[in-house]
Amino acid sequence: MQRTDIINLAAGPSQLPVQILEQAALGLLNYEGTGIGITELSHRSPEFKALTDSLENSIRTILDVPETHSIIFVQGGGCGQFSAVVYNLLARHYLLYPDLKPEERVADYVVTGSWSKKAAEEARLIASSCGARVNVVADAREHSQSGKSFEGVPSHDTWKFSAAPAYIYYCENETVDGVQFSDDLQSPASFPFSSLPASPEGAAPIPLVGDHSSSFLSRPIPNLAQHALIYAGAQKNLGPAGLTVLIVRKDLLVDTVAASKLGAPVTPTMLSYKTYADTSSLPNTPPMFSMYVSLLALKFYLERGGLATLRQRNEAKQRKVYEALDEGVAAGLFHGKVQAASRSWMNVTFILSSPELEKEFITVAQEKGLRGVKGHRSVGGIRLSLYNAVSEDQVDIVVALMRQFIQERSTKAS
């Protein structure tokens, strides 16, 4: 089996462009003419400092990140940020408002899928140690047909923000469930930036936190500057697993030790954002290879039109797949799991009309070289992930397979 025979549609780690992998292979042997491979190079060397600076500058360029925000590189993935967000944002809140009663400290969470649900659960665990609370602004399950599944972004008029939360948290794209906020701010499935609670007069802005792990660099981030924190694992649209990118507004880089003396939960040193900001993301050995490949990917995308081109390609890819999916729905073979306005561009999820048919689809996909099409173990079904490196030509092959499957099974049924 050759690499050209396979289309990797897994939810992550995702495939990477061959050109980038070929460059990375050279860097493994001899990085930038040093005679040393990138995985052997000292992270304190001038060569790696130049790499780190270039990675930061490339992210700032492609996303147009304002100077009000720092870009830092950490490890631990999105799940690590489920904890780090709570520690750092509560520490900031304690430093700003040291005299509040514990029960007056609340974190607002928007729950639209499995990952934001897990983030809220982790927040509740940590916040409870100091008497703070978690308020679920909206839970998409409550608005689903079954009352148990995540089918779309809830209507904005059902959201219940706290009056003055320590922060507001959401997940932009839910990989398990295939639910994503629309980037059209007029859409009912968009994130309601204009409806966020205003800070009390004279108070600091209420921080907005966005988990963009599985949509990062697939299209522009709406109202990026309005966010206090955006984080993303590299392993979907950027590079290999191991690197987590944080775009942090500088007022979040607080002294967590000082905050703990006021009653905030004690923040582990390696979860403090200030630890990384103060050391240029080098408090210890970073995920050097992942950073290297991510830089190669950024250069690759910037040379080919940047984020505008990526958005155009990704919009076309998802449109083709959803057109085929809707044809399967019309034929009574496929059943979409997500409301049309909330459909993910990155993770197309659906089920088939019977378990037997689902097994047959997976078998056919495997035979045709498609990999990673089974849905997440917690929900089942089919999931086709269309990250940046999945080409339009590959999507055309996927769509042709779906249409052939629909035609052949519809004929059998009749």
XYZ file of N, CA and C in Angstrom, residues 93-228:
408
model
N -9.215 36.920 38.109
C -10.420 37.437 38.764
C -10.157 37.746 40.231
N -9.416 36.878 40.908
C -9.075 37.120 42.321
C -8.217 38.364 42.471
N -7.280 38.561 41.548
C -6.412 39.736 41.642
C -7.190 41.028 41.384
N -8.162 40.961 40.489
C -8.964 42.148 40.180
C -10.003 42.439 41.261
N -10.584 41.360 41.805
C -11.698 41.519 42.754
C -11.450 40.659 43.998
N -10.488 41.034 44.810
C -10.097 40.190 45.950
C -11.160 40.085 47.036
N -12.111 41.004 47.066
C -13.073 41.035 48.171
C -14.393 40.324 47.866
N -14.525 39.754 46.674
C -15.769 39.054 46.351
C -15.910 37.796 47.200
N -17.140 37.445 47.517
C -17.403 36.172 48.186
C -17.191 35.035 47.178
N -16.808 33.851 47.657
C -16.546 32.742 46.729
C -17.718 32.462 45.783
N -18.936 32.465 46.318
C -20.100 32.137 45.490
C -20.415 33.221 44.452
N -19.772 34.371 44.566
C -19.977 35.444 43.590
C -19.059 35.299 42.374
N -18.181 34.344 42.448
C -17.280 34.089 41.317
C -17.887 32.968 40.471
N -18.140 33.263 39.210
C -18.801 32.293 38.331
C -18.145 32.304 36.957
N -18.002 31.124 36.388
C -17.484 30.974 35.025
C -18.623 30.520 34.127
N -18.808 31.188 33.000
C -19.889 30.860 32.067
C -19.389 29.931 30.964
N -20.103 28.829 30.744
C -19.734 27.855 29.710
C -20.897 27.627 28.751
N -20.590 27.689 27.457
C -21.554 27.361 26.415
C -21.263 25.920 25.984
N -22.233 25.042 26.133
C -22.018 23.612 25.880
C -22.744 23.219 24.593
N -21.971 22.992 23.535
C -22.550 22.625 22.247
C -22.084 21.253 21.759
N -21.307 20.558 22.578
C -20.817 19.245 22.168
C -20.006 18.590 23.265
N -19.429 17.452 22.929
C -18.729 16.630 23.923
C -17.540 17.339 24.552
N -16.796 18.131 23.758
C -15.587 18.752 24.297
C -15.900 19.941 25.196
N -16.860 20.761 24.840
C -17.223 21.854 25.753
C -17.881 21.298 27.010
N -18.561 20.170 26.884
C -19.119 19.503 28.066
C -17.997 19.065 29.002
N -16.951 18.457 28.450
C -15.820 18.037 29.288
C -15.112 19.240 29.901
N -14.993 20.319 29.139
C -14.348 21.524 29.662
C -15.126 22.081 30.847
N -16.453 22.089 30.744
C -17.289 22.592 31.838
C -17.174 21.700 33.066
N -17.074 20.407 32.854
C -16.928 19.476 33.976
C -15.602 19.701 34.704
N -14.536 19.918 33.942
C -13.233 20.187 34.554
C -13.254 21.511 35.304
N -13.906 22.507 34.725
C -14.007 23.814 35.382
C -14.756 23.690 36.705
N -15.812 22.917 36.692
C -16.597 22.738 37.921
C -15.753 22.077 39.017
N -14.929 21.116 38.612
C -14.072 20.405 39.561
C -13.079 21.353 40.221
N -12.408 22.186 39.407
C -11.388 23.094 39.938
C -12.027 24.258 40.689
N -13.077 24.823 40.114
C -13.730 25.986 40.736
C -14.308 25.650 42.104
N -14.781 24.432 42.253
C -15.404 24.047 43.531
C -14.405 24.070 44.682
N -13.119 23.962 44.369
C -12.101 23.951 45.429
C -11.988 25.297 46.128
N -12.483 26.361 45.487
C -12.440 27.677 46.126
C -13.847 28.263 46.303
N -14.865 27.435 46.050
C -16.236 27.886 46.245
C -16.833 28.611 45.061
N -16.094 28.701 43.935
C -16.630 29.352 42.730
C -17.591 28.395 42.023
N -18.374 28.957 41.090
C -19.398 28.178 40.416
C -19.196 28.181 38.899
N -19.838 27.232 38.239
C -19.908 27.193 36.783
C -21.370 27.343 36.381
N -21.628 28.288 35.498
C -22.966 28.489 34.947
C -22.973 28.024 33.493
N -23.856 27.094 33.169
C -24.000 26.658 31.783
C -24.950 27.626 31.090
N -24.399 28.447 30.220
C -25.157 29.483 29.515
C -26.206 28.866 28.612
N -25.808 27.825 27.919
C -26.703 27.097 27.019
C -26.185 25.677 26.889
N -27.092 24.719 26.860
C -26.740 23.315 26.672
C -27.530 22.814 25.465
N -26.832 22.539 24.388
C -27.493 22.184 23.128
C -28.345 20.930 23.257
N -28.020 20.056 24.195
C -28.812 18.823 24.348
C -30.256 19.130 24.703
N -30.456 20.193 25.472
C -31.811 20.538 25.903
C -32.700 20.968 24.747
N -32.093 21.258 23.604
C -32.847 21.730 22.446
C -32.842 20.706 21.309
N -32.389 19.490 21.615
C -32.377 18.430 20.606
C -33.677 17.634 20.664
N -33.931 16.847 19.644
C -35.159 16.052 19.594
C -35.217 15.030 20.718
N -34.056 14.440 21.035
C -34.024 13.416 22.087
C -33.805 13.992 23.471
N -33.327 15.249 23.512
C -32.960 15.843 24.790
C -31.621 15.350 25.304
N -30.918 14.553 24.487
C -29.664 13.953 24.929
C -28.497 14.185 23.966
N -28.789 14.571 22.733
C -27.720 14.671 21.727
C -27.421 16.123 21.381
N -26.260 16.313 20.779
C -25.837 17.645 20.337
C -26.120 17.761 18.836
N -27.108 18.571 18.495
C -27.563 18.647 17.109
C -27.364 20.020 16.473
N -26.963 21.020 17.277
C -26.782 22.340 16.700
C -26.595 23.402 17.759
N -26.326 24.618 17.306
C -26.161 25.755 18.204
C -27.547 26.199 18.678
N -27.779 26.273 19.982
C -29.098 26.686 20.474
C -29.444 28.113 20.069
N -30.720 28.381 19.938
C -31.183 29.728 19.614
C -30.637 30.719 20.629
N -30.155 31.844 20.148
C -29.516 32.833 21.023
C -30.446 33.331 22.130
N -31.735 33.333 21.890
C -32.650 33.861 22.903
C -32.830 32.922 24.087
N -32.214 31.733 24.022
C -32.276 30.796 25.158
C -31.025 30.864 26.035
N -30.022 31.635 25.604
C -28.761 31.695 26.346
C -28.939 32.526 27.611
N -28.332 32.084 28.684
C -28.459 32.772 29.976
C -27.066 33.047 30.554
N -26.515 34.207 30.188
C -25.221 34.611 30.717
C -25.362 35.090 32.161
N -24.298 34.932 32.931
C -24.232 35.548 34.253
C -24.051 37.053 34.082
N -24.381 37.795 35.118
C -24.289 39.259 35.031
C -22.843 39.727 34.876
N -21.937 39.106 35.624
C -20.528 39.518 35.573
C -19.625 38.305 35.797
N -19.570 37.404 34.820
C -18.757 36.194 34.990
C -17.261 36.492 34.973
N -16.501 35.583 35.565
C -15.036 35.704 35.524
C -14.535 35.542 34.093
N -15.239 34.730 33.314
C -14.931 34.572 31.890
C -16.080 33.810 31.229
N -16.077 33.813 29.891
C -17.057 33.090 29.086
C -16.300 32.159 28.157
N -16.728 30.911 28.090
C -15.997 29.870 27.365
C -16.900 29.200 26.331
N -16.338 28.953 25.138
C -17.061 28.168 24.130
C -16.072 27.359 23.311
N -16.569 26.340 22.629
C -15.771 25.532 21.702
C -16.296 25.788 20.296
N -15.449 26.305 19.415
C -15.896 26.753 18.097
C -16.349 25.597 17.213
N -15.653 24.468 17.278
C -16.022 23.302 16.461
C -15.921 22.047 17.302
N -16.992 21.278 17.327
C -17.052 20.050 18.118
C -16.780 18.854 17.212
N -15.591 18.247 17.362
C -15.178 17.177 16.454
C -16.013 15.912 16.609
N -16.449 15.598 17.811
C -17.202 14.366 18.050
C -18.581 14.437 17.418
N -19.252 15.571 17.608
C -20.657 15.693 17.229
C -20.865 16.352 15.871
N -19.833 17.052 15.365
C -19.972 17.703 14.068
C -20.762 18.991 14.109
N -20.727 19.675 15.255
C -21.418 20.954 15.422
C -20.386 22.077 15.412
N -20.650 23.120 14.622
C -19.729 24.245 14.544
C -20.509 25.558 14.490
N -19.959 26.579 15.146
C -20.529 27.915 15.021
C -20.285 28.426 13.599
N -21.283 29.059 13.012
C -21.128 29.644 11.689
C -20.206 30.854 11.758
N -19.428 31.048 10.696
C -18.581 32.255 10.648
C -19.318 33.431 9.999
N -20.571 33.211 9.617
C -21.441 34.282 9.158
C -22.142 34.866 10.385
N -21.759 36.057 10.783
C -22.269 36.617 12.034
C -23.752 36.955 11.980
N -24.379 36.873 10.797
C -25.823 37.069 10.689
C -26.589 35.759 10.848
N -25.860 34.648 10.889
C -26.501 33.342 10.998
C -26.981 33.087 12.420
N -28.130 32.427 12.592
C -28.588 32.062 13.937
C -27.670 31.055 14.617
N -26.777 30.452 13.840
C -25.824 29.487 14.405
C -24.454 30.102 14.671
N -24.340 31.418 14.550
C -23.075 32.088 14.853
C -22.939 32.278 16.355
N -21.737 32.636 16.789
C -21.556 32.981 18.203
C -22.060 34.415 18.400
N -22.898 34.649 19.419
C -23.528 35.976 19.578
C -22.632 37.001 20.267
N -21.596 37.433 19.575
C -20.643 38.371 20.167
C -21.330 39.643 20.667
N -22.323 40.107 19.936
C -22.977 41.365 20.311
C -23.877 41.230 21.533
N -24.127 40.009 21.973
C -25.020 39.792 23.120
C -24.278 39.483 24.416
N -22.947 39.522 24.367
C -22.187 39.200 25.572
C -22.432 40.259 26.638
N -22.424 39.841 27.904
C -22.671 40.816 28.976
C -21.578 41.870 29.032
N -21.984 43.104 29.263
C -21.017 44.204 29.364
C -20.384 44.203 30.746
N -19.141 44.631 30.807
C -18.468 44.747 32.105
C -19.125 45.855 32.919
N -19.184 45.692 34.245
C -19.658 46.799 35.080
C -18.811 48.045 34.842
N -19.388 49.192 35.024
C -18.687 50.445 34.757
C -17.371 50.506 35.530
N -16.305 50.796 34.814
C -14.988 50.907 35.429
C -14.274 49.584 35.623
N -14.943 48.465 35.275
C -14.342 47.143 35.481
C -13.590 46.699 34.234
N -12.725 45.718 34.404
C -11.980 45.162 33.277
C -12.929 44.383 32.362
N -12.593 44.259 31.077
C -13.459 43.501 30.156
C -13.631 42.058 30.608
N -14.814 41.513 30.386
C -15.052 40.100 30.704
C -14.349 39.245 29.643
N -13.426 38.380 30.038
C -12.660 37.622 29.049
C -13.524 36.599 28.302
N -13.310 36.517 27.003
C -13.940 35.505 26.164
C -12.874 34.501 25.763
N -13.159 33.224 25.996
C -12.211 32.137 25.723
C -12.793 31.238 24.647
N -12.023 30.979 23.588
C -12.472 30.107 22.515
C -11.535 28.941 22.273
N -12.082 27.725 22.353
C -11.338 26.530 21.955
C -11.516 26.380 20.446
N -10.444 26.635 19.702
C -10.481 26.547 18.237
C -9.621 25.388 17.735
N -9.456 24.365 18.564
C -8.504 23.299 18.245
C -8.729 22.674 16.880
N -9.969 22.357 16.536
C -10.194 21.596 15.309
C -10.600 22.450 14.120
N -10.618 23.774 14.287
C -10.903 24.650 13.138
C -9.802 25.677 12.918
N -8.784 25.645 13.753
C -7.696 26.620 13.698
C -7.056 26.626 12.315
N -6.959 27.804 11.710
C -6.346 28.025 10.401
C -7.146 27.442 9.238
N -8.384 27.016 9.478
C -9.219 26.550 8.369
C -9.977 27.697 7.726
N -10.157 28.784 8.481
C -10.829 29.989 8.003
C -10.566 31.084 9.035
N -10.800 32.348 8.692
C -10.562 33.418 9.672
C -11.410 33.237 10.934
N -10.870 33.706 12.062
C -11.583 33.642 13.341
C -12.390 34.924 13.502
N -13.720 34.825 13.540
C -14.524 36.045 13.708
C -14.180 36.770 15.010
N -14.017 38.083 14.920
C -13.766 38.917 16.099
C -12.611 38.391 16.950
N -11.522 38.058 16.310
C -10.377 37.516 17.050
C -9.947 38.452 18.179
N -9.873 39.742 17.892
C -9.379 40.698 18.888
C -10.295 40.809 20.099
N -11.562 40.402 19.952
C -12.492 40.467 21.072
C -12.251 39.338 22.070
N -11.509 38.335 21.657
C -11.199 37.212 22.541
C -10.053 37.571 23.489
N -10.166 37.094 24.711
C -9.044 37.191 25.649
C -8.081 36.033 25.450
